[in-house]
CSV table of C-alpha atoms in Angstrom, one decimal:
chain,number,residue,atom,x,y,z
S,1272,MET,CA,-11.7,12.6,-7.5
S,1273,ARG,CA,-10.0,10.0,-5.4
S,1274,SER,CA,-7.0,10.3,-3.1
S,1275,SER,CA,-3.9,8.1,-3.6
S,1276,LYS,CA,-4.1,4.5,-2.4
S,1277,PRO,CA,-3.9,4.3,1.3
S,1278,THR,CA,-0.3,3.5,2.3
S,1279,THR,CA,-0.2,-0.1,3.4
S,1280,THR,CA,2.8,-0.5,1.1
S,1281,ALA,CA,5.2,1.5,3.3
S,1282,ILE,CA,4.4,-0.7,6.1
S,1283,ALA,CA,3.5,-4.2,4.8
S,1284,MET,CA,5.8,-4.3,1.8
S,1285,VAL,CA,8.8,-2.2,2.8
S,1286,LEU,CA,9.1,-1.7,6.5
S,1287,LEU,CA,8.1,-5.2,7.4
S,1288,GLY,CA,10.0,-6.7,4.5
S,1289,CYS,CA,13.2,-5.3,5.9
S,1290,ALA,CA,13.3,-7.7,8.8
S,1291,PHE,CA,12.9,-10.9,7.0
S,1292,PHE,CA,14.5,-10.3,3.6
S,1293,GLY,CA,17.6,-9.1,5.4
S,1294,THR,CA,17.7,-5.9,3.4
S,1295,LEU,CA,17.5,-3.2,6.0
S,1296,CYS,CA,15.7,0.0,4.9
S,1297,PRO,CA,18.7,2.4,5.2
S,1298,ALA,CA,21.1,-0.1,3.6
S,1299,GLN,CA,21.7,2.0,0.5
S,1300,GLU,CA,23.2,4.7,2.8
S,1301,GLN,CA,25.6,2.4,4.6
S,1302,ASP,CA,28.0,0.5,2.3
S,1303,PRO,CA,29.0,-2.2,4.8
S,1304,VAL,CA,25.4,-2.8,5.8
S,1305,ALA,CA,24.4,-3.0,2.1
S,1306,ALA,CA,27.2,-5.5,1.3
S,1307,LEU,CA,26.2,-7.7,4.2
S,1308,SER,CA,22.5,-7.5,3.4
S,1309,GLU,CA,23.2,-8.6,-0.2
S,1310,ARG,CA,25.4,-11.4,1.0
S,1311,ILE,CA,22.7,-12.6,3.4
S,1312,LEU,CA,20.1,-12.6,0.7
S,1313,ASP,CA,22.4,-14.5,-1.7
S,1314,LEU,CA,23.0,-17.1,1.1
S,1315,ARG,CA,19.3,-17.5,1.7
S,1316,LEU,CA,18.5,-18.0,-1.9
S,1317,ALA,CA,21.1,-20.7,-2.0
S,1318,GLY,CA,19.6,-22.4,1.1
S,1319,SER,CA,22.8,-21.7,3.1
S,1320,TYR,CA,21.1,-20.7,6.3
S,1321,THR,CA,23.9,-21.5,8.7
S,1322,GLU,CA,26.2,-19.1,6.8
S,1323,ALA,CA,23.3,-16.6,6.5
S,1324,ALA,CA,22.8,-16.7,10.3
S,1325,GLY,CA,26.5,-15.9,10.7
S,1326,ALA,CA,26.4,-13.0,8.3
S,1327,ALA,CA,23.2,-11.7,10.1
S,1328,SER,CA,25.1,-11.9,13.4
S,1329,GLU,CA,27.9,-9.9,11.8
S,1330,LEU,CA,25.3,-7.4,10.6
S,1331,LEU,CA,23.8,-7.1,14.0
S,1332,GLY,CA,27.2,-6.4,15.6
S,1333,LEU,CA,27.9,-3.8,12.9
S,1334,LEU,CA,24.7,-1.9,13.6
S,1335,ARG,CA,25.2,-2.1,17.4
S,1336,GLN,CA,28.6,-0.4,17.0
S,1337,ASP,CA,27.1,2.4,14.9
S,1338,SER,CA,25.9,5.2,17.1
S,1339,ASP,CA,23.7,6.5,14.3
S,1340,ALA,CA,21.9,3.2,13.7
S,1341,ALA,CA,18.2,3.3,14.5
S,1342,GLU,CA,16.8,1.0,17.2
S,1343,LEU,CA,14.3,-0.5,14.8
S,1344,ASP,CA,17.1,-1.5,12.4
S,1345,ILE,CA,19.0,-3.1,15.2
S,1346,GLU,CA,15.9,-5.0,16.3
S,1347,ASP,CA,15.2,-6.0,12.7
S,1348,ALA,CA,18.7,-7.5,12.5
S,1349,SER,CA,18.2,-9.3,15.7
S,1350,LEU,CA,15.0,-10.8,14.4
S,1351,LEU,CA,16.8,-11.8,11.2
S,1352,VAL,CA,19.4,-13.6,13.2
S,1353,ASP,CA,16.7,-15.6,15.1
S,1354,ALA,CA,15.0,-16.5,11.8
S,1355,MET,CA,18.2,-17.6,10.1
S,1356,GLN,CA,19.2,-19.7,13.1
S,1357,PHE,CA,15.8,-21.3,13.2
S,1358,ALA,CA,16.0,-22.1,9.5
S,1359,ALA,CA,19.5,-23.4,9.8
S,1360,GLY,CA,18.3,-26.1,12.2
S,1361,LEU,CA,15.7,-27.5,9.8
S,1362,PRO,CA,16.2,-30.6,7.6
S,1363,GLU,CA,17.8,-30.1,4.2
S,1364,GLU,CA,14.5,-30.5,2.3
S,1365,ALA,CA,12.8,-27.8,4.5
S,1366,ARG,CA,15.8,-25.4,4.0
S,1367,LEU,CA,15.5,-25.8,0.2
S,1368,GLU,CA,11.7,-25.1,0.4
S,1369,LEU,CA,12.5,-21.9,2.4
S,1370,ALA,CA,15.1,-20.9,-0.1
S,1371,ARG,CA,12.5,-21.2,-2.9
S,1372,ALA,CA,10.0,-19.2,-0.7
S,1373,ASP,CA,12.7,-16.5,-0.3
S,1374,SER,CA,13.1,-16.3,-4.1
S,1375,LEU,CA,9.3,-16.0,-4.4
S,1376,GLY,CA,9.5,-12.9,-2.2
S,1377,LEU,CA,11.6,-11.2,-4.9
S,1378,VAL,CA,9.1,-12.3,-7.6
S,1379,MET,CA,6.3,-10.9,-5.5
S,1380,GLU,CA,8.0,-7.6,-5.0
S,1381,GLU,CA,8.5,-7.3,-8.8
S,1382,TYR,CA,4.8,-8.0,-9.4
S,1383,TRP,CA,3.9,-5.4,-6.8
S,1384,ALA,CA,6.1,-2.8,-8.5
S,1385,GLN,CA,4.4,-3.4,-11.8
S,1386,GLY,CA,0.9,-3.3,-10.3
S,1387,MET,CA,0.3,-7.0,-11.1
S,1388,TYR,CA,-1.5,-7.6,-7.8
S,1389,ALA,CA,-3.3,-10.9,-8.7
S,1390,ASP,CA,0.0,-12.5,-9.8
S,1391,GLY,CA,1.7,-11.1,-6.8
S,1392,ALA,CA,-1.0,-12.6,-4.5
S,1393,GLU,CA,-0.7,-16.0,-6.0
S,1394,VAL,CA,3.1,-16.0,-5.3
S,1395,ALA,CA,2.5,-14.5,-1.8
S,1396,ALA,CA,0.1,-17.3,-1.0
S,1397,GLY,CA,2.6,-20.0,-1.9
S,1398,ARG,CA,5.2,-18.2,0.1
S,1399,LEU,CA,2.9,-18.0,3.1
S,1400,ALA,CA,2.1,-21.7,2.9
S,1401,VAL,CA,5.8,-22.6,3.1
S,1402,TYR,CA,6.3,-20.3,6.1
S,1403,ARG,CA,3.3,-21.8,7.9
S,1404,THR,CA,4.8,-25.3,7.3
S,1405,HIS,CA,8.3,-24.6,8.6
S,1406,PHE,CA,8.0,-21.6,10.9
S,1407,GLY,CA,4.5,-22.3,12.2
S,1408,ASP,CA,1.5,-20.0,12.6
S,1409,ARG,CA,2.9,-18.1,15.6
S,1410,HIS,CA,6.0,-16.7,14.1
S,1411,LEU,CA,6.9,-13.2,13.1
S,1412,SER,CA,8.1,-14.3,9.6
S,1413,THR,CA,4.7,-16.0,9.0
S,1414,ALA,CA,2.9,-12.8,10.3
S,1415,MET,CA,4.9,-10.8,7.8
S,1416,ALA,CA,4.0,-13.1,4.9
S,1417,ALA,CA,0.3,-13.0,5.9
S,1418,ASP,CA,0.4,-9.2,6.0
S,1419,GLU,CA,1.9,-9.0,2.6
S,1420,LEU,CA,-0.6,-11.4,1.1
S,1421,ALA,CA,-3.4,-9.5,2.7
S,1422,THR,CA,-2.1,-6.2,1.2
S,1423,LEU,CA,-2.1,-7.7,-2.3
S,1424,LEU,CA,-5.6,-9.1,-1.8
S,1425,GLN,CA,-6.8,-5.7,-0.6
S,1426,TYR,CA,-5.4,-4.0,-3.7
S,1427,GLN,CA,-7.5,-6.5,-5.8
S,1428,GLY,CA,-10.6,-5.6,-3.8
S,1429,GLU,CA,-10.7,-9.0,-2.1
S,1430,TYR,CA,-11.5,-7.5,1.3
S,1431,GLU,CA,-13.1,-10.6,2.9
S,1432,ARG,CA,-10.0,-12.6,2.2
S,1433,ALA,CA,-7.7,-9.9,3.3
S,1434,GLU,CA,-9.2,-9.1,6.7
S,1435,PRO,CA,-8.5,-12.4,8.5
S,1436,LEU,CA,-4.9,-12.3,7.4
S,1437,PHE,CA,-4.4,-8.8,8.7
S,1438,LEU,CA,-6.1,-9.8,12.0
S,1439,GLU,CA,-3.8,-12.8,12.2
S,1440,ALA,CA,-0.7,-10.7,11.7
S,1441,LEU,CA,-1.8,-8.3,14.4
S,1442,ALA,CA,-2.5,-11.0,16.9
S,1443,VAL,CA,0.8,-12.7,16.4
S,1444,ARG,CA,2.7,-9.4,16.7
S,1445,ARG,CA,0.9,-8.4,19.8
S,1446,GLU,CA,1.6,-11.9,21.3
S,1447,LEU,CA,5.3,-11.9,20.4
S,1448,LEU,CA,6.2,-8.3,20.7
S,1449,ALA,CA,4.2,-5.6,22.6
S,1450,ASP,CA,1.2,-3.3,22.0
S,1451,ASP,CA,3.5,-0.3,21.5
S,1452,HIS,CA,5.8,-2.0,18.9
S,1453,VAL,CA,6.2,-0.5,15.5
S,1454,TYR,CA,5.0,-3.7,13.8
S,1455,VAL,CA,1.8,-3.7,15.9
S,1456,GLY,CA,1.3,-0.1,14.7
S,1457,ALA,CA,1.9,-1.3,11.1
S,1458,SER,CA,-0.8,-3.9,11.5
S,1459,LEU,CA,-3.3,-1.4,13.0
S,1460,ASN,CA,-2.6,0.9,10.0
S,1461,ASN,CA,-3.2,-1.9,7.5
S,1462,LEU,CA,-6.5,-2.8,9.1
S,1463,GLY,CA,-7.5,0.8,9.2
S,1464,MET,CA,-6.9,1.1,5.5
S,1465,LEU,CA,-8.9,-2.1,4.8
S,1466,TYR,CA,-11.8,-0.6,6.8
S,1467,GLN,CA,-11.5,2.6,4.8
S,1468,SER,CA,-11.8,0.5,1.6
S,1469,THR,CA,-15.0,-1.2,2.9
S,1470,GLY,CA,-16.6,2.1,4.0
S,1471,GLU,CA,-16.2,1.6,7.7
S,1472,LEU,CA,-14.7,5.0,8.2
S,1473,GLU,CA,-15.0,5.4,12.0
S,1474,SER,CA,-13.4,2.1,12.6
S,1475,ALA,CA,-10.7,3.0,10.1
S,1476,ARG,CA,-10.0,6.3,11.9
S,1477,GLU,CA,-9.7,4.5,15.2
S,1478,HIS,CA,-7.2,2.0,13.9
S,1479,VAL,CA,-5.1,4.6,12.0
S,1480,THR,CA,-5.1,7.0,14.9
S,1481,ASP,CA,-3.8,4.2,17.2
S,1482,ALA,CA,-1.2,3.3,14.6
S,1483,LEU,CA,0.0,6.8,14.3
S,1484,PHE,CA,0.3,7.1,18.1
S,1485,VAL,CA,2.4,3.9,18.2
S,1486,LEU,CA,4.7,4.8,15.4
S,1487,LYS,CA,5.3,8.4,16.5
S,1488,GLY,CA,6.3,7.1,19.9
S,1489,ALA,CA,8.7,4.6,18.5
S,1490,LEU,CA,10.1,6.5,15.5
S,1491,GLY,CA,9.5,10.2,16.0
S,1492,ASP,CA,7.8,12.8,13.8
S,1493,ALA,CA,10.3,12.9,10.9
S,1494,ASP,CA,10.2,9.2,10.0
S,1495,LEU,CA,8.9,8.2,6.6
S,1496,ASN,CA,6.7,5.5,7.9
S,1497,VAL,CA,5.1,8.0,10.3
S,1498,ALA,CA,4.6,10.3,7.3
S,1499,ALA,CA,2.8,7.5,5.5
S,1500,ILE,CA,0.4,6.9,8.3
S,1501,THR,CA,-0.1,10.7,8.8
S,1502,ALA,CA,-1.1,10.9,5.2
S,1503,ASN,CA,-3.5,8.0,5.7
S,1504,LEU,CA,-5.2,9.7,8.6
S,1505,GLY,CA,-5.4,12.9,6.5
S,1506,MET,CA,-7.3,11.1,3.8
S,1507,LEU,CA,-9.7,9.6,6.4
S,1508,LEU,CA,-10.3,13.0,7.9
S,1509,GLN,CA,-11.2,14.3,4.4
S,1510,TYR,CA,-13.7,11.5,3.9
S,1511,LEU,CA,-15.2,12.3,7.3
S,1512,GLY,CA,-15.6,16.0,6.4
S,1513,ASP,CA,-12.8,17.4,8.6
S,1514,PHE,CA,-11.0,19.3,5.8
S,1515,ASP,CA,-8.9,21.4,8.2
S,1516,GLY,CA,-7.6,18.4,10.0
S,1517,ALA,CA,-7.0,16.6,6.7
S,1518,GLU,CA,-5.0,19.5,5.2
S,1519,GLU,CA,-2.9,19.7,8.4
S,1520,HIS,CA,-2.0,16.0,8.2
S,1521,LEU,CA,-1.5,15.8,4.5
S,1522,LEU,CA,0.9,18.9,4.4
S,1523,ALA,CA,2.8,17.4,7.4
S,1524,ALA,CA,3.3,14.2,5.5
S,1525,LEU,CA,4.4,16.0,2.3
S,1526,ASN,CA,6.9,18.1,4.2
S,1527,VAL,CA,8.5,15.0,5.8
S,1528,ARG,CA,8.7,13.2,2.4
S,1529,ARG,CA,10.2,16.2,0.5
S,1530,SER,CA,12.8,16.7,3.3
S,1531,ALA,CA,13.8,13.1,3.3
S,1532,LEU,CA,13.5,12.1,-0.3
S,1533,GLY,CA,13.4,15.1,-2.6
S,1534,ASP,CA,10.7,16.3,-5.0
S,1535,ASP,CA,10.4,13.6,-7.6
S,1536,THR,CA,9.5,10.4,-5.7
S,1537,PRO,CA,6.4,8.2,-5.5
S,1538,GLU,CA,5.8,9.2,-2.0
S,1539,VAL,CA,5.8,12.9,-2.9
S,1540,ALA,CA,3.5,12.1,-5.8
S,1541,SER,CA,1.1,10.4,-3.5
S,1542,SER,CA,1.0,13.4,-1.1
S,1543,LEU,CA,0.4,15.8,-4.0
S,1544,ASN,CA,-2.4,13.7,-5.3
S,1545,SER,CA,-4.0,13.5,-1.9
S,1546,LEU,CA,-3.8,17.3,-1.5
S,1547,ALA,CA,-5.3,17.7,-5.0
S,1548,SER,CA,-8.2,15.5,-3.9
S,1549,LEU,CA,-8.7,17.5,-0.8
S,1550,TYR,CA,-8.9,20.8,-2.6
S,1551,TYR,CA,-11.1,19.3,-5.2
S,1552,ALA,CA,-13.5,18.1,-2.5
S,1553,GLN,CA,-13.8,21.8,-1.4
S,1554,THR,CA,-14.4,22.9,-5.1
S,1555,ASN,CA,-11.1,24.8,-5.0
S,1556,TYR,CA,-10.1,23.7,-8.5
S,1557,ALA,CA,-7.4,26.3,-8.9
S,1558,ALA,CA,-5.5,25.0,-5.9
S,1559,SER,CA,-6.2,21.3,-6.9
S,1560,GLU,CA,-4.9,21.4,-10.5
S,1561,PRO,CA,-1.2,22.1,-10.0
S,1562,PHE,CA,-0.9,19.4,-7.4
S,1563,LEU,CA,-2.7,17.0,-9.6
S,1564,ARG,CA,-0.7,17.8,-12.7
S,1565,ARG,CA,2.6,17.5,-10.9
S,1566,SER,CA,1.7,14.2,-9.2
S,1567,THR,CA,0.6,12.7,-12.6
S,1568,ALA,CA,3.9,13.7,-14.2
S,1569,ILE,CA,5.9,12.2,-11.4
S,1570,TRP,CA,4.0,8.9,-11.6
S,1571,GLN,CA,4.4,8.7,-15.3
S,1572,SER,CA,8.1,9.4,-15.2
S,1573,ILE,CA,8.7,6.7,-12.6
S,1574,LEU,CA,6.2,4.0,-13.6
S,1575,GLY,CA,5.5,4.6,-17.2
S,1576,ASP,CA,2.0,4.9,-18.7
S,1577,ALA,CA,0.5,1.5,-17.8
S,1578,HIS,CA,0.4,1.4,-14.0
S,1579,PRO,CA,-2.7,1.6,-11.6
S,1580,HIS,CA,-1.2,4.7,-9.9
S,1581,VAL,CA,-1.0,6.4,-13.3
S,1582,ALA,CA,-4.6,5.4,-14.0
S,1583,LEU,CA,-5.6,7.0,-10.7
S,1584,SER,CA,-3.9,10.3,-11.5
S,1585,LEU,CA,-5.4,10.3,-15.0
S,1586,SER,CA,-8.9,9.6,-13.7
S,1587,ASN,CA,-8.5,12.5,-11.2
S,1588,VAL,CA,-7.4,14.9,-14.0
S,1589,GLY,CA,-10.5,13.9,-15.8
S,1590,ALA,CA,-12.7,14.5,-12.8
S,1591,LEU,CA,-11.1,18.0,-12.4
S,1592,LEU,CA,-11.7,18.8,-16.1
S,1593,ASN,CA,-15.3,17.5,-15.9
S,1594,ALA,CA,-16.0,19.7,-12.9
S,1595,ARG,CA,-14.8,22.7,-14.9
S,1596,GLY,CA,-17.1,21.8,-17.8
S,1597,GLU,CA,-14.4,20.5,-20.1
S,1598,TYR,CA,-16.3,17.3,-20.9
S,1599,VAL,CA,-14.6,16.1,-24.1
S,1600,GLU,CA,-11.1,16.4,-22.7
S,1601,ALA,CA,-12.3,14.8,-19.4
S,1602,GLU,CA,-13.6,11.8,-21.4
S,1603,GLY,CA,-10.2,11.2,-22.9
S,1604,PHE,CA,-8.5,11.1,-19.5
S,1605,HIS,CA,-11.2,8.8,-18.1
S,1606,ARG,CA,-10.9,6.4,-21.1
S,1607,GLN,CA,-7.2,6.1,-20.6
S,1608,ALA,CA,-7.7,5.3,-16.9
S,1609,VAL,CA,-10.3,2.6,-17.7
S,1610,ASP,CA,-8.0,1.0,-20.2
S,1611,ILE,CA,-5.1,0.9,-17.8
S,1612,TYR,CA,-7.2,-0.5,-15.0
S,1613,ARG,CA,-8.7,-3.2,-17.2
S,1614,ALA,CA,-5.2,-4.2,-18.4
S,1615,THR,CA,-3.6,-4.3,-14.9
S,1616,LEU,CA,-6.4,-5.2,-12.5
S,1617,GLY,CA,-8.9,-7.1,-14.6
S,1618,ASN,CA,-12.6,-6.4,-15.0
S,1619,GLU,CA,-13.9,-6.9,-11.5
S,1620,HIS,CA,-11.8,-4.5,-9.4
S,1621,PRO,CA,-13.4,-1.6,-7.5
S,1622,ASP,CA,-10.9,0.9,-8.8
S,1623,LEU,CA,-12.0,0.0,-12.3
S,1624,ALA,CA,-15.6,0.6,-11.2
S,1625,SER,CA,-14.6,4.1,-10.0
S,1626,ALA,CA,-13.0,4.9,-13.3
S,1627,ILE,CA,-15.9,3.6,-15.3
S,1628,HIS,CA,-18.3,5.6,-13.2
S,1629,ASN,CA,-16.2,8.7,-13.7
S,1630,LEU,CA,-16.2,8.1,-17.5
S,1631,ALA,CA,-20.0,7.6,-17.5
S,1632,HIS,CA,-20.4,10.9,-15.5
S,1633,ALA,CA,-18.3,12.8,-18.1
S,1634,LEU,CA,-20.4,11.4,-20.9
S,1635,GLU,CA,-23.7,12.2,-19.0
S,1636,SER,CA,-22.4,15.7,-18.4
S,1637,ASN,CA,-21.9,16.1,-22.1
S,1638,GLY,CA,-25.4,14.9,-22.9
S,1639,ASP,CA,-24.5,11.4,-24.1
S,1640,TYR,CA,-26.9,9.5,-22.0
S,1641,ALA,CA,-27.1,6.5,-24.2
S,1642,SER,CA,-23.4,5.8,-23.8
S,1643,ALA,CA,-23.4,6.7,-20.1
S,1644,GLU,CA,-26.1,4.4,-18.8
S,1645,PRO,CA,-24.5,1.0,-19.6
S,1646,LEU,CA,-21.2,2.2,-18.0
S,1647,PHE,CA,-23.1,3.3,-14.9
S,1648,ARG,CA,-24.6,-0.2,-14.7
S,1649,GLU,CA,-21.3,-1.9,-15.2
S,1650,ALA,CA,-19.8,0.2,-12.4
S,1651,LEU,CA,-22.7,-0.7,-10.1
S,1652,SER,CA,-22.4,-4.4,-10.9
S,1653,ILE,CA,-18.7,-4.4,-10.0
S,1654,ARG,CA,-19.3,-2.5,-6.8
S,1655,ARG,CA,-22.2,-4.8,-5.7
S,1656,ALA,CA,-20.0,-7.9,-6.3
S,1657,ALA,CA,-17.1,-6.3,-4.3
S,1658,PHE,CA,-18.9,-4.6,-1.5
S,1659,GLY,CA,-22.5,-5.9,-1.2
S,1660,GLU,CA,-25.5,-3.7,-1.1
S,1661,SER,CA,-24.8,-1.4,1.9
S,1662,HIS,CA,-21.5,0.2,0.8
S,1663,PRO,CA,-21.5,4.0,0.1
S,1664,GLU,CA,-20.0,3.4,-3.4
S,1665,VAL,CA,-23.0,1.2,-4.3
S,1666,ALA,CA,-25.3,4.0,-3.2
S,1667,VAL,CA,-23.4,6.4,-5.4
S,1668,SER,CA,-23.9,4.1,-8.4
S,1669,LEU,CA,-27.6,3.6,-7.6
S,1670,ASN,CA,-28.1,7.4,-7.3
S,1671,ALA,CA,-26.4,7.9,-10.7
S,1672,LEU,CA,-29.1,5.6,-12.3
């Protein structure tokens, strides 16, 4: 059973997107802020950066007058003013190219929401190229775009392409901000999650631990971005065999998410799935099942039946059923997961390999060795292509054969 995807999204695609898209994270709770944010975005999409800079300055003033506004939101607005003023000073042709890049950001987010990571990465690469041309390499907007592209590449299993982009974003943020800045913490988290994906668990733990220290210092314990990194560290501790530490972190993240968001949200579903995975790893199937069933129901209600997150939950239900000896029912869940992954991620993604391996294991457990073997071999082939020979998941596949 696998935990939920490590949360690069809360950092690279939401928190960091707030600064450049001009849609501050708490905007839905503050009508004046929401109205200004929408106006800024509309102006940007029209290439009207002088007017966008004025509106961003108005937004910054509004936030500075609000005693409840978070310091990070004020800083985001200040960065937005700088970016808009810079864009306003560019030639008309450049401004129009930036406006198209801004519109690509909306397309990219739509692909992300649908789990269409390859399409999203293609759009993100085009957007990053425009930012490099007009903002330069050593600019926070370019760093954000690099981080977003890296996240989409990571979700496709293209780890070698993702790493230099994550490292670039971290270097720019350290140079232009400070080592204890939230966005530096975000980059550390994203690198840690990449190293988790490549099996470099100690390096992953070091990066995520550093990220959590930075974000807790800047945002406090009750912040949702802190909860996301707390959950990431919990998953890493599970993989490293520290089950008590993992449970402590995963429950802390769940409590923050429930308190801030309610019970039926993607973030809560992710926490429930991760706890289910932890209890499964300890063979505590009775504790695992209710968390797993609930997380699956939430994902399906929010995303429909054809999303990679739903596939992950279905595969995990299959693993639980297989562990209890319910092989036929387990096979059905694994086949659904394989079909969703093939449709959404293609035939070479590591997550597909995991689902295929799990299906093969269910078939093997039920005595259908002839059907299991070619599936084990397919999973091995995908993992070798994605990870090379020395990755732990390659070893798992070899051991199954």
